[in-house]
Amino acid sequence: MESRGRFSSRIGVILASAGSAVGLGNIWRFPTEVGQNGGAAFILVYVGFVFFLALPVMLSEFVIGRSSKSNTVDAYRMLSPGTPWVITGFMGVLAGFLVLSFYSVVAGWTMHYAVSSLLCRLSAGHDFGAEFNAFISHPLLPLGYLAAFLLLSHLVVERGVQSGIERYSKWMMPLLFIIIFVLVACSLSMPGVADGLRFLLRPDFSKVTWPVVLSAIGQAFFSLSVGIGCMITYASYFGPRMRLVPSAIHVCIIDTLVAVTSGFIIFPAVFSVPGLSVDAGPGLVFITLPNVFNAAFSQIPPVGYVFSLLFYVLLLLAALTSSISMHEICTAFIHEKYGLSRRRAAWVVTLLCFVGGAACALSFGPLRGLTIHGMGIFALFDYLTAKFFMPLGGILITLFVGWKMPRMRVMDELTNGGTCSRLLAQLFFFLIRWVAPLGVCIIFVNGLR
Ligand code: PFF
């Protein structure tokens, strides 16, 4: 078997991990959840969860990954041989596969919208709702885009850790930040800026119920890519000098800033066009926003054109840097467990995800009638991962690090062999041991009822 890869630099680690975290979850899912769940109130709850619950899970994953230097299944085998903890690893691989399947479908839609923007098709004054529904229920078109997108992430993962994941993250992430910056400037110059900011900044706590709280934690875990072992896999490629605590904090800050900034891009734009609603659900960026771009286009054509093209390119880039991390969870597992070459393992994952993704894509068209518990396949995959596997994985991962691994070993990883602040490490150990598992458990049990 080829030797294990390793990230070559600290900036490579931060950009790759932030690349995994920043994705459709920030730019598509977060504004959707904010729009449906009370604006600023949801954001406040969300940010609390990011730092008190999801950050400790991320750190726990870093500890497991770096100390085992293995894929997410073998990590548990290595650190706790012969125990059922390995099931947590298998759950992670399964969840990685489920997320990548439905995620690639939305990424494929994004690709379609990027192409449409490029060809000026979003600016001709159409009925965007009807067009979106016709597109996603088409029996073939979404499958073509799904295949194209999966192939893109396949090509990156196949090249390995340094010349694939790290190399591409290093240029895609800065590009993504530049695009965000330009889009914020565009959006803040639109007439709905005051209403948009009011919606984002004024909390309505009457909307915060248990299911909303569960959505917020699901969103926090989804957005930071924690709870399914993605960060275990990435951390298994960290070098011994990589400082875990500051890196995890950096990734959380970058991810939260991008999520909130997406709100600054989307809501002022939506409030600028009379008659559009912020709680449009998943269609927000595919139905509501094209109306905004269209309105901008009819006033100043170059602005509308650049705004829409950049927006969908941004979504696509963000989706790609995240999808490679999910692909990597499964590829690393198959490569190391079954001894297949990385290339072959990547192909197995790509093909399996195409099958899973096709089932999700078709659940908007020919498979629409197929429902389980009232949910179509796409909604079921989304629900199972964000509201079930991720919180449950988060509980198990923090319990493993907080109670099962030897405390000395965990503290050694957190302080990086005594070179980082012991006080900070102790604080995080407390969060990992008590706050995160208890907090997530309470929300999980109440939210599911
Ligand atoms: N964090 C990604 C996003 O916000 O789009 C989604 C994601 C990536 C979830 C990797 C899970 C994962 F393992």
CSV table of N, CA, C and O in Angstrom, one decimal, residues 270-381:
chain,number,residue,atom,x,y,z
A,270,VAL,N,-32.5,40.0,-1.0
A,270,VAL,CA,-33.9,39.6,-1.1
A,270,VAL,C,-34.8,40.7,-0.7
A,270,VAL,O,-35.9,40.9,-1.4
A,271,PHE,N,-34.5,41.5,0.3
A,271,PHE,CA,-35.4,42.6,0.7
A,271,PHE,C,-35.4,43.7,-0.3
A,271,PHE,O,-36.2,44.6,-0.2
A,272,SER,N,-34.5,43.7,-1.3
A,272,SER,CA,-34.5,44.8,-2.3
A,272,SER,C,-35.5,44.6,-3.3
A,272,SER,O,-35.8,45.5,-4.1
A,273,VAL,N,-36.1,43.4,-3.4
A,273,VAL,CA,-37.1,43.2,-4.5
A,273,VAL,C,-38.5,43.0,-3.8
A,273,VAL,O,-38.6,42.0,-3.1
A,274,PRO,N,-39.4,43.9,-4.0
A,274,PRO,CA,-40.7,43.7,-3.4
A,274,PRO,C,-41.4,42.4,-3.7
A,274,PRO,O,-41.2,41.9,-4.8
A,275,GLY,N,-42.1,41.8,-2.7
A,275,GLY,CA,-42.8,40.6,-3.0
A,275,GLY,C,-42.0,39.3,-2.8
A,275,GLY,O,-42.6,38.2,-2.8
A,276,LEU,N,-40.7,39.4,-2.5
A,276,LEU,CA,-40.0,38.2,-2.3
A,276,LEU,C,-39.9,37.9,-0.8
A,276,LEU,O,-39.9,38.8,0.1
A,277,SER,N,-39.8,36.6,-0.4
A,277,SER,CA,-39.9,36.3,1.0
A,277,SER,C,-38.6,35.6,1.4
A,277,SER,O,-38.0,34.8,0.7
A,278,VAL,N,-38.2,35.8,2.7
A,278,VAL,CA,-36.9,35.3,3.2
A,278,VAL,C,-37.1,33.9,3.6
A,278,VAL,O,-36.1,33.2,3.9
A,279,ASP,N,-38.3,33.4,3.8
A,279,ASP,CA,-38.5,32.0,4.4
A,279,ASP,C,-38.9,31.1,3.3
A,279,ASP,O,-39.7,30.2,3.4
A,280,ALA,N,-38.2,31.2,2.1
A,280,ALA,CA,-38.6,30.4,1.0
A,280,ALA,C,-38.1,29.0,1.1
A,280,ALA,O,-38.3,28.2,0.2
A,281,GLY,N,-37.3,28.7,2.1
A,281,GLY,CA,-36.8,27.3,2.3
A,281,GLY,C,-35.6,27.0,1.3
A,281,GLY,O,-35.0,28.0,0.8
A,282,PRO,N,-35.4,25.7,1.0
A,282,PRO,CA,-34.3,25.4,0.1
A,282,PRO,C,-34.3,26.1,-1.2
A,282,PRO,O,-33.2,26.2,-1.9
A,283,GLY,N,-35.4,26.6,-1.7
A,283,GLY,CA,-35.4,27.3,-3.0
A,283,GLY,C,-34.9,28.7,-2.9
A,283,GLY,O,-34.8,29.4,-3.9
A,284,LEU,N,-34.5,29.1,-1.6
A,284,LEU,CA,-34.1,30.5,-1.5
A,284,LEU,C,-33.0,31.0,-2.5
A,284,LEU,O,-33.1,32.0,-3.1
A,285,VAL,N,-32.0,30.1,-2.6
A,285,VAL,CA,-30.9,30.6,-3.5
A,285,VAL,C,-31.1,30.2,-5.0
A,285,VAL,O,-30.4,30.7,-5.9
A,286,PHE,N,-32.1,29.4,-5.2
A,286,PHE,CA,-32.4,29.0,-6.6
A,286,PHE,C,-33.6,29.6,-7.2
A,286,PHE,O,-33.8,29.6,-8.4
A,287,ILE,N,-34.5,30.1,-6.4
A,287,ILE,CA,-35.7,30.8,-6.9
A,287,ILE,C,-35.7,32.2,-6.6
A,287,ILE,O,-35.8,33.1,-7.4
A,288,THR,N,-35.6,32.5,-5.2
A,288,THR,CA,-35.6,33.9,-4.8
A,288,THR,C,-34.5,34.7,-5.4
A,288,THR,O,-34.7,35.8,-5.9
A,289,LEU,N,-33.3,34.2,-5.2
A,289,LEU,CA,-32.1,35.0,-5.7
A,289,LEU,C,-32.1,35.3,-7.2
A,289,LEU,O,-31.8,36.4,-7.6
A,290,PRO,N,-32.5,34.3,-8.1
A,290,PRO,CA,-32.5,34.7,-9.5
A,290,PRO,C,-33.4,35.9,-9.8
A,290,PRO,O,-33.1,36.7,-10.6
A,291,ASN,N,-34.5,36.0,-9.0
A,291,ASN,CA,-35.4,37.2,-9.1
A,291,ASN,C,-34.6,38.4,-8.8
A,291,ASN,O,-34.8,39.5,-9.4
A,292,VAL,N,-33.8,38.3,-7.7
A,292,VAL,CA,-33.0,39.5,-7.3
A,292,VAL,C,-32.0,39.8,-8.5
A,292,VAL,O,-31.8,41.0,-8.9
A,293,PHE,N,-31.3,38.8,-9.0
A,293,PHE,CA,-30.3,39.1,-10.0
A,293,PHE,C,-31.0,39.7,-11.2
A,293,PHE,O,-30.4,40.6,-11.9
A,294,ASN,N,-32.1,39.2,-11.5
A,294,ASN,CA,-32.9,39.6,-12.7
A,294,ASN,C,-33.2,41.1,-12.5
A,294,ASN,O,-33.1,41.9,-13.4
A,295,ALA,N,-33.7,41.5,-11.3
A,295,ALA,CA,-34.0,42.9,-11.0
A,295,ALA,C,-32.8,43.7,-11.2
A,295,ALA,O,-32.8,44.8,-11.8
A,296,ALA,N,-31.7,43.3,-10.6
A,296,ALA,CA,-30.4,44.0,-10.7
A,296,ALA,C,-30.0,44.2,-12.1
A,296,ALA,O,-29.5,45.2,-12.6
A,297,PHE,N,-30.2,43.1,-12.9
A,297,PHE,CA,-29.8,43.1,-14.3
A,297,PHE,C,-30.6,44.1,-15.1
A,297,PHE,O,-30.0,44.8,-15.9
A,298,SER,N,-31.9,44.2,-14.8
A,298,SER,CA,-32.7,45.1,-15.6
A,298,SER,C,-32.3,46.6,-15.3
A,298,SER,O,-32.5,47.5,-16.1
A,299,GLN,N,-31.7,46.8,-14.1
A,299,GLN,CA,-31.3,48.2,-13.8
A,299,GLN,C,-29.9,48.5,-14.3
A,299,GLN,O,-29.7,49.4,-15.1
A,300,ILE,N,-28.9,47.7,-13.9
A,300,ILE,CA,-27.5,47.9,-14.3
A,300,ILE,C,-27.0,46.5,-14.8
A,300,ILE,O,-26.5,45.7,-14.0
A,301,PRO,N,-27.1,46.2,-16.1
A,301,PRO,CA,-26.9,44.8,-16.6
A,301,PRO,C,-25.5,44.2,-16.1
A,301,PRO,O,-25.5,43.1,-15.6
A,302,PRO,N,-24.4,45.0,-16.2
A,302,PRO,CA,-23.1,44.3,-15.8
A,302,PRO,C,-23.2,43.8,-14.3
A,302,PRO,O,-22.7,42.8,-14.0
A,303,VAL,N,-23.8,44.7,-13.5
A,303,VAL,CA,-23.8,44.3,-12.0
A,303,VAL,C,-24.6,43.0,-11.8
A,303,VAL,O,-24.2,42.1,-11.1
A,304,GLY,N,-25.8,43.0,-12.5
A,304,GLY,CA,-26.7,41.8,-12.3
A,304,GLY,C,-25.9,40.5,-12.8
A,304,GLY,O,-26.0,39.5,-12.2
A,305,TYR,N,-25.2,40.7,-14.0
A,305,TYR,CA,-24.5,39.5,-14.6
A,305,TYR,C,-23.4,39.0,-13.7
A,305,TYR,O,-23.3,37.9,-13.3
A,306,VAL,N,-22.6,40.0,-13.2
A,306,VAL,CA,-21.4,39.6,-12.4
A,306,VAL,C,-21.9,39.1,-11.0
A,306,VAL,O,-21.4,38.0,-10.6
A,307,PHE,N,-22.9,39.7,-10.5
A,307,PHE,CA,-23.5,39.2,-9.2
A,307,PHE,C,-23.9,37.8,-9.3
A,307,PHE,O,-23.5,36.9,-8.5
A,308,SER,N,-24.7,37.5,-10.3
A,308,SER,CA,-25.3,36.1,-10.3
A,308,SER,C,-24.2,35.1,-10.7
A,308,SER,O,-24.1,34.0,-10.0
A,309,LEU,N,-23.3,35.4,-11.6
A,309,LEU,CA,-22.3,34.5,-12.0
A,309,LEU,C,-21.3,34.2,-10.8
A,309,LEU,O,-21.1,33.0,-10.4
A,310,LEU,N,-20.9,35.3,-10.1
A,310,LEU,CA,-20.0,35.1,-9.0
A,310,LEU,C,-20.7,34.3,-7.9
A,310,LEU,O,-20.0,33.5,-7.3
A,311,PHE,N,-21.9,34.6,-7.7
A,311,PHE,CA,-22.6,33.9,-6.6
A,311,PHE,C,-22.6,32.4,-6.8
A,311,PHE,O,-22.3,31.6,-5.9
A,312,TYR,N,-23.0,31.9,-8.0
A,312,TYR,CA,-23.0,30.5,-8.2
A,312,TYR,C,-21.7,29.8,-8.3
A,312,TYR,O,-21.5,28.7,-7.9
A,313,VAL,N,-20.7,30.6,-8.8
A,313,VAL,CA,-19.3,30.1,-8.8
A,313,VAL,C,-18.8,29.9,-7.3
A,313,VAL,O,-18.2,28.9,-7.0
A,314,LEU,N,-19.2,30.9,-6.5
A,314,LEU,CA,-18.9,30.8,-5.1
A,314,LEU,C,-19.5,29.5,-4.5
A,314,LEU,O,-18.8,28.8,-3.8
A,315,LEU,N,-20.8,29.3,-4.7
A,315,LEU,CA,-21.4,28.1,-4.2
A,315,LEU,C,-20.7,26.8,-4.7
A,315,LEU,O,-20.5,25.9,-3.9
A,316,LEU,N,-20.4,26.8,-6.0
A,316,LEU,CA,-19.7,25.7,-6.5
A,316,LEU,C,-18.3,25.4,-5.9
A,316,LEU,O,-18.0,24.2,-5.5
A,317,LEU,N,-17.6,26.4,-5.7
A,317,LEU,CA,-16.2,26.3,-5.1
A,317,LEU,C,-16.4,25.8,-3.7
A,317,LEU,O,-15.7,24.9,-3.3
A,318,ALA,N,-17.3,26.4,-3.0
A,318,ALA,CA,-17.5,26.0,-1.6
A,318,ALA,C,-17.9,24.6,-1.5
A,318,ALA,O,-17.5,23.8,-0.6
A,319,ALA,N,-18.8,24.2,-2.4
A,319,ALA,CA,-19.3,22.8,-2.4
A,319,ALA,C,-18.2,21.8,-2.7
A,319,ALA,O,-18.1,20.7,-2.1
A,320,LEU,N,-17.3,22.2,-3.6
A,320,LEU,CA,-16.2,21.3,-4.0
A,320,LEU,C,-15.2,21.1,-2.9
A,320,LEU,O,-14.8,19.9,-2.6
A,321,THR,N,-14.8,22.2,-2.2
A,321,THR,CA,-13.8,22.0,-1.1
A,321,THR,C,-14.4,21.1,0.0
A,321,THR,O,-13.7,20.5,0.8
A,322,SER,N,-15.8,21.2,0.2
A,322,SER,CA,-16.4,20.3,1.3
A,322,SER,C,-16.5,18.9,0.8
A,322,SER,O,-16.3,18.0,1.5
A,323,SER,N,-16.9,18.8,-0.5
A,323,SER,CA,-17.2,17.4,-0.9
A,323,SER,C,-16.0,16.6,-1.0
A,323,SER,O,-16.0,15.4,-0.7
A,324,ILE,N,-14.8,17.2,-1.2
A,324,ILE,CA,-13.6,16.4,-1.2
A,324,ILE,C,-13.3,15.8,0.2
A,324,ILE,O,-12.8,14.7,0.3
A,325,SER,N,-13.7,16.5,1.2
A,325,SER,CA,-13.4,16.0,2.5
A,325,SER,C,-14.3,14.8,2.9
A,325,SER,O,-13.9,13.9,3.5
A,326,MET,N,-15.6,14.9,2.4
A,326,MET,CA,-16.5,13.7,2.6
A,326,MET,C,-16.0,12.5,1.8
A,326,MET,O,-16.0,11.4,2.2
A,327,HIS,N,-15.6,12.8,0.6
A,327,HIS,CA,-15.1,11.8,-0.3
A,327,HIS,C,-13.9,11.1,0.3
A,327,HIS,O,-13.7,9.9,0.3
A,328,GLU,N,-13.0,12.0,1.0
A,328,GLU,CA,-11.8,11.5,1.6
A,328,GLU,C,-12.1,10.5,2.8
A,328,GLU,O,-11.4,9.6,3.0
A,329,ILE,N,-13.2,10.8,3.6
A,329,ILE,CA,-13.5,9.9,4.7
A,329,ILE,C,-13.7,8.5,4.1
A,329,ILE,O,-13.1,7.5,4.7
A,330,CYS,N,-14.5,8.4,3.1
A,330,CYS,CA,-14.8,7.1,2.5
A,330,CYS,C,-13.6,6.5,1.8
A,330,CYS,O,-13.3,5.3,1.9
A,331,THR,N,-12.9,7.3,1.0
A,331,THR,CA,-11.8,6.8,0.2
A,331,THR,C,-10.7,6.3,1.1
A,331,THR,O,-10.1,5.2,0.9
A,332,ALA,N,-10.3,7.1,2.1
A,332,ALA,CA,-9.3,6.7,3.0
A,332,ALA,C,-9.6,5.3,3.7
A,332,ALA,O,-8.8,4.4,3.8
A,333,PHE,N,-10.9,5.2,4.1
A,333,PHE,CA,-11.3,3.9,4.7
A,333,PHE,C,-11.2,2.8,3.8
A,333,PHE,O,-10.5,1.7,4.1
A,334,ILE,N,-11.7,2.9,2.5
A,334,ILE,CA,-11.6,1.8,1.6
A,334,ILE,C,-10.2,1.5,1.2
A,334,ILE,O,-9.8,0.3,1.1
A,335,HIS,N,-9.4,2.5,1.0
A,335,HIS,CA,-8.0,2.4,0.6
A,335,HIS,C,-7.2,1.6,1.7
A,335,HIS,O,-6.5,0.7,1.4
A,336,GLU,N,-7.4,2.0,2.9
A,336,GLU,CA,-6.6,1.4,4.0
A,336,GLU,C,-7.2,0.1,4.5
A,336,GLU,O,-6.4,-0.8,4.8
A,337,LYS,N,-8.5,0.0,4.4
A,337,LYS,CA,-9.1,-1.3,5.0
A,337,LYS,C,-9.0,-2.4,4.0
A,337,LYS,O,-8.7,-3.5,4.4
A,338,TYR,N,-9.3,-2.1,2.7
A,338,TYR,CA,-9.3,-3.2,1.8
A,338,TYR,C,-8.1,-3.3,0.9
A,338,TYR,O,-8.0,-4.1,0.0
A,339,GLY,N,-7.1,-2.4,1.2
A,339,GLY,CA,-5.8,-2.5,0.4
A,339,GLY,C,-5.9,-2.1,-1.1
A,339,GLY,O,-5.1,-2.4,-1.8
A,340,LEU,N,-7.0,-1.4,-1.5
A,340,LEU,CA,-7.1,-1.0,-2.8
A,340,LEU,C,-6.2,0.2,-3.0
A,340,LEU,O,-6.0,1.0,-2.1
A,341,SER,N,-5.8,0.5,-4.2
A,341,SER,CA,-5.0,1.7,-4.5
A,341,SER,C,-5.9,2.9,-4.2
A,341,SER,O,-7.1,2.8,-4.3
A,342,ARG,N,-5.3,4.1,-3.9
A,342,ARG,CA,-6.1,5.3,-3.7
A,342,ARG,C,-7.0,5.5,-4.9
A,342,ARG,O,-8.2,5.9,-4.7
A,343,ARG,N,-6.5,5.3,-6.1
A,343,ARG,CA,-7.2,5.6,-7.3
A,343,ARG,C,-8.5,4.8,-7.3
A,343,ARG,O,-9.6,5.2,-7.6
A,344,ARG,N,-8.3,3.5,-7.1
A,344,ARG,CA,-9.4,2.5,-7.2
A,344,ARG,C,-10.4,2.8,-6.1
A,344,ARG,O,-11.7,2.8,-6.3
A,345,ALA,N,-9.9,3.1,-4.9
A,345,ALA,CA,-10.8,3.3,-3.8
A,345,ALA,C,-11.7,4.6,-4.1
A,345,ALA,O,-12.9,4.6,-3.8
A,346,ALA,N,-11.0,5.6,-4.7
A,346,ALA,CA,-11.8,6.8,-5.0
A,346,ALA,C,-12.9,6.5,-6.0
A,346,ALA,O,-14.0,7.0,-5.9
A,347,TRP,N,-12.5,5.6,-7.0
A,347,TRP,CA,-13.6,5.3,-8.0
A,347,TRP,C,-14.8,4.6,-7.3
A,347,TRP,O,-15.9,4.8,-7.7
A,348,VAL,N,-14.4,3.7,-6.4
A,348,VAL,CA,-15.5,2.9,-5.7
A,348,VAL,C,-16.5,4.0,-5.0
A,348,VAL,O,-17.7,3.9,-5.2
A,349,VAL,N,-15.9,4.9,-4.3
A,349,VAL,CA,-16.7,5.9,-3.6
A,349,VAL,C,-17.5,6.8,-4.6
A,349,VAL,O,-18.7,7.0,-4.4
A,350,THR,N,-16.8,7.2,-5.7
A,350,THR,CA,-17.5,8.0,-6.7
A,350,THR,C,-18.7,7.3,-7.3
A,350,THR,O,-19.8,7.9,-7.4
A,351,LEU,N,-18.5,6.0,-7.6
A,351,LEU,CA,-19.6,5.3,-8.2
A,351,LEU,C,-20.8,5.1,-7.2
A,351,LEU,O,-21.9,5.2,-7.5
A,352,LEU,N,-20.4,4.7,-6.0
A,352,LEU,CA,-21.4,4.4,-5.0
A,352,LEU,C,-22.2,5.7,-4.7
A,352,LEU,O,-23.5,5.7,-4.6
A,353,CYS,N,-21.5,6.8,-4.6
A,353,CYS,CA,-22.2,8.1,-4.3
A,353,CYS,C,-23.0,8.5,-5.5
A,353,CYS,O,-24.0,9.2,-5.4
A,354,PHE,N,-22.6,8.1,-6.7
A,354,PHE,CA,-23.5,8.5,-7.9
A,354,PHE,C,-24.8,7.7,-7.7
A,354,PHE,O,-25.9,8.3,-8.0
A,355,VAL,N,-24.7,6.5,-7.3
A,355,VAL,CA,-26.0,5.7,-7.1
A,355,VAL,C,-26.9,6.4,-6.0
A,355,VAL,O,-28.1,6.6,-6.2
A,356,GLY,N,-26.2,6.6,-4.9
A,356,GLY,CA,-27.0,7.3,-3.8
A,356,GLY,C,-27.5,8.6,-4.2
A,356,GLY,O,-28.7,9.0,-3.9
A,357,GLY,N,-26.7,9.4,-4.9
A,357,GLY,CA,-27.0,10.8,-5.3
A,357,GLY,C,-28.2,10.7,-6.4
A,357,GLY,O,-29.1,11.5,-6.3
A,358,ALA,N,-28.1,9.7,-7.2
A,358,ALA,CA,-29.2,9.6,-8.3
A,358,ALA,C,-30.5,9.3,-7.6
A,358,ALA,O,-31.5,9.9,-7.9
A,359,ALA,N,-30.5,8.5,-6.5
A,359,ALA,CA,-31.7,8.2,-5.8
A,359,ALA,C,-32.3,9.5,-5.2
A,359,ALA,O,-33.5,9.8,-5.3
A,360,CYS,N,-31.4,10.3,-4.7
A,360,CYS,CA,-31.8,11.6,-4.1
A,360,CYS,C,-32.3,12.6,-5.2
A,360,CYS,O,-33.4,13.2,-5.0
A,361,ALA,N,-31.6,12.6,-6.3
A,361,ALA,CA,-32.0,13.6,-7.4
A,361,ALA,C,-33.3,13.2,-7.9
A,361,ALA,O,-34.2,14.0,-8.1
A,362,LEU,N,-33.5,11.9,-8.1
A,362,LEU,CA,-34.8,11.4,-8.7
A,362,LEU,C,-36.0,11.5,-7.7
A,362,LEU,O,-37.1,11.4,-8.1
A,363,SER,N,-35.7,11.8,-6.4
A,363,SER,CA,-36.8,11.9,-5.5
A,363,SER,C,-37.5,13.2,-5.7
A,363,SER,O,-38.6,13.4,-5.1
A,364,PHE,N,-37.0,14.1,-6.6
A,364,PHE,CA,-37.8,15.3,-6.9
A,364,PHE,C,-38.5,15.0,-8.2
A,364,PHE,O,-39.3,15.9,-8.7
A,365,GLY,N,-38.3,13.9,-8.9
A,365,GLY,CA,-38.9,13.6,-10.2
A,365,GLY,C,-39.6,12.3,-10.2
A,365,GLY,O,-40.5,12.1,-9.4
A,366,PRO,N,-39.1,11.3,-11.0
A,366,PRO,CA,-39.7,10.0,-11.1
A,366,PRO,C,-39.9,9.3,-9.8
A,366,PRO,O,-40.9,8.5,-9.6
A,367,LEU,N,-39.1,9.5,-8.8
A,367,LEU,CA,-39.2,8.8,-7.5
A,367,LEU,C,-40.0,9.6,-6.5
A,367,LEU,O,-39.9,9.3,-5.3
A,368,ARG,N,-40.7,10.6,-6.9
A,368,ARG,CA,-41.3,11.5,-5.9
A,368,ARG,C,-42.3,10.8,-5.0
A,368,ARG,O,-42.4,11.1,-3.8
A,369,GLY,N,-42.9,9.7,-5.5
A,369,GLY,CA,-43.9,9.0,-4.6
A,369,GLY,C,-43.3,8.2,-3.5
A,369,GLY,O,-44.0,7.7,-2.6
A,370,LEU,N,-42.0,7.9,-3.6
A,370,LEU,CA,-41.3,7.0,-2.7
A,370,LEU,C,-41.0,7.8,-1.4
A,370,LEU,O,-40.1,8.6,-1.4
A,371,THR,N,-41.8,7.6,-0.3
A,371,THR,CA,-41.5,8.3,0.9
A,371,THR,C,-41.3,7.4,2.1
A,371,THR,O,-41.9,6.3,2.1
A,372,ILE,N,-40.5,7.7,3.0
A,372,ILE,CA,-40.4,7.0,4.3
A,372,ILE,C,-40.6,8.0,5.4
A,372,ILE,O,-40.0,9.0,5.4
A,373,HIS,N,-41.6,7.7,6.3
A,373,HIS,CA,-42.0,8.6,7.3
A,373,HIS,C,-42.3,10.0,6.8
A,373,HIS,O,-41.9,11.0,7.3
A,374,GLY,N,-42.9,10.0,5.6
A,374,GLY,CA,-43.4,11.2,5.0
A,374,GLY,C,-42.2,12.0,4.3
A,374,GLY,O,-42.5,13.1,3.9
A,375,MET,N,-41.0,11.4,4.3
A,375,MET,CA,-39.9,12.2,3.7
A,375,MET,C,-39.5,11.4,2.4
A,375,MET,O,-39.4,10.2,2.4
A,376,GLY,N,-39.1,12.2,1.4
A,376,GLY,CA,-38.5,11.7,0.2
A,376,GLY,C,-37.1,11.3,0.5
A,376,GLY,O,-36.6,11.6,1.5
A,377,ILE,N,-36.4,10.6,-0.5
A,377,ILE,CA,-35.1,10.1,-0.2
A,377,ILE,C,-34.1,11.3,0.1
A,377,ILE,O,-33.3,11.2,1.0
A,378,PHE,N,-34.2,12.3,-0.7
A,378,PHE,CA,-33.3,13.5,-0.4
A,378,PHE,C,-33.5,14.0,1.0
A,378,PHE,O,-32.5,14.2,1.8
A,379,ALA,N,-34.8,14.3,1.4
A,379,ALA,CA,-35.0,14.8,2.7
A,379,ALA,C,-34.6,13.8,3.8
A,379,ALA,O,-34.1,14.2,4.8
A,380,LEU,N,-34.8,12.6,3.5
A,380,LEU,CA,-34.4,11.5,4.5
A,380,LEU,C,-32.9,11.5,4.7
A,380,LEU,O,-32.5,11.5,5.9
A,381,PHE,N,-32.1,11.6,3.6
A,381,PHE,CA,-30.7,11.6,3.8
A,381,PHE,C,-30.2,12.8,4.6
A,381,PHE,O,-29.4,12.8,5.5
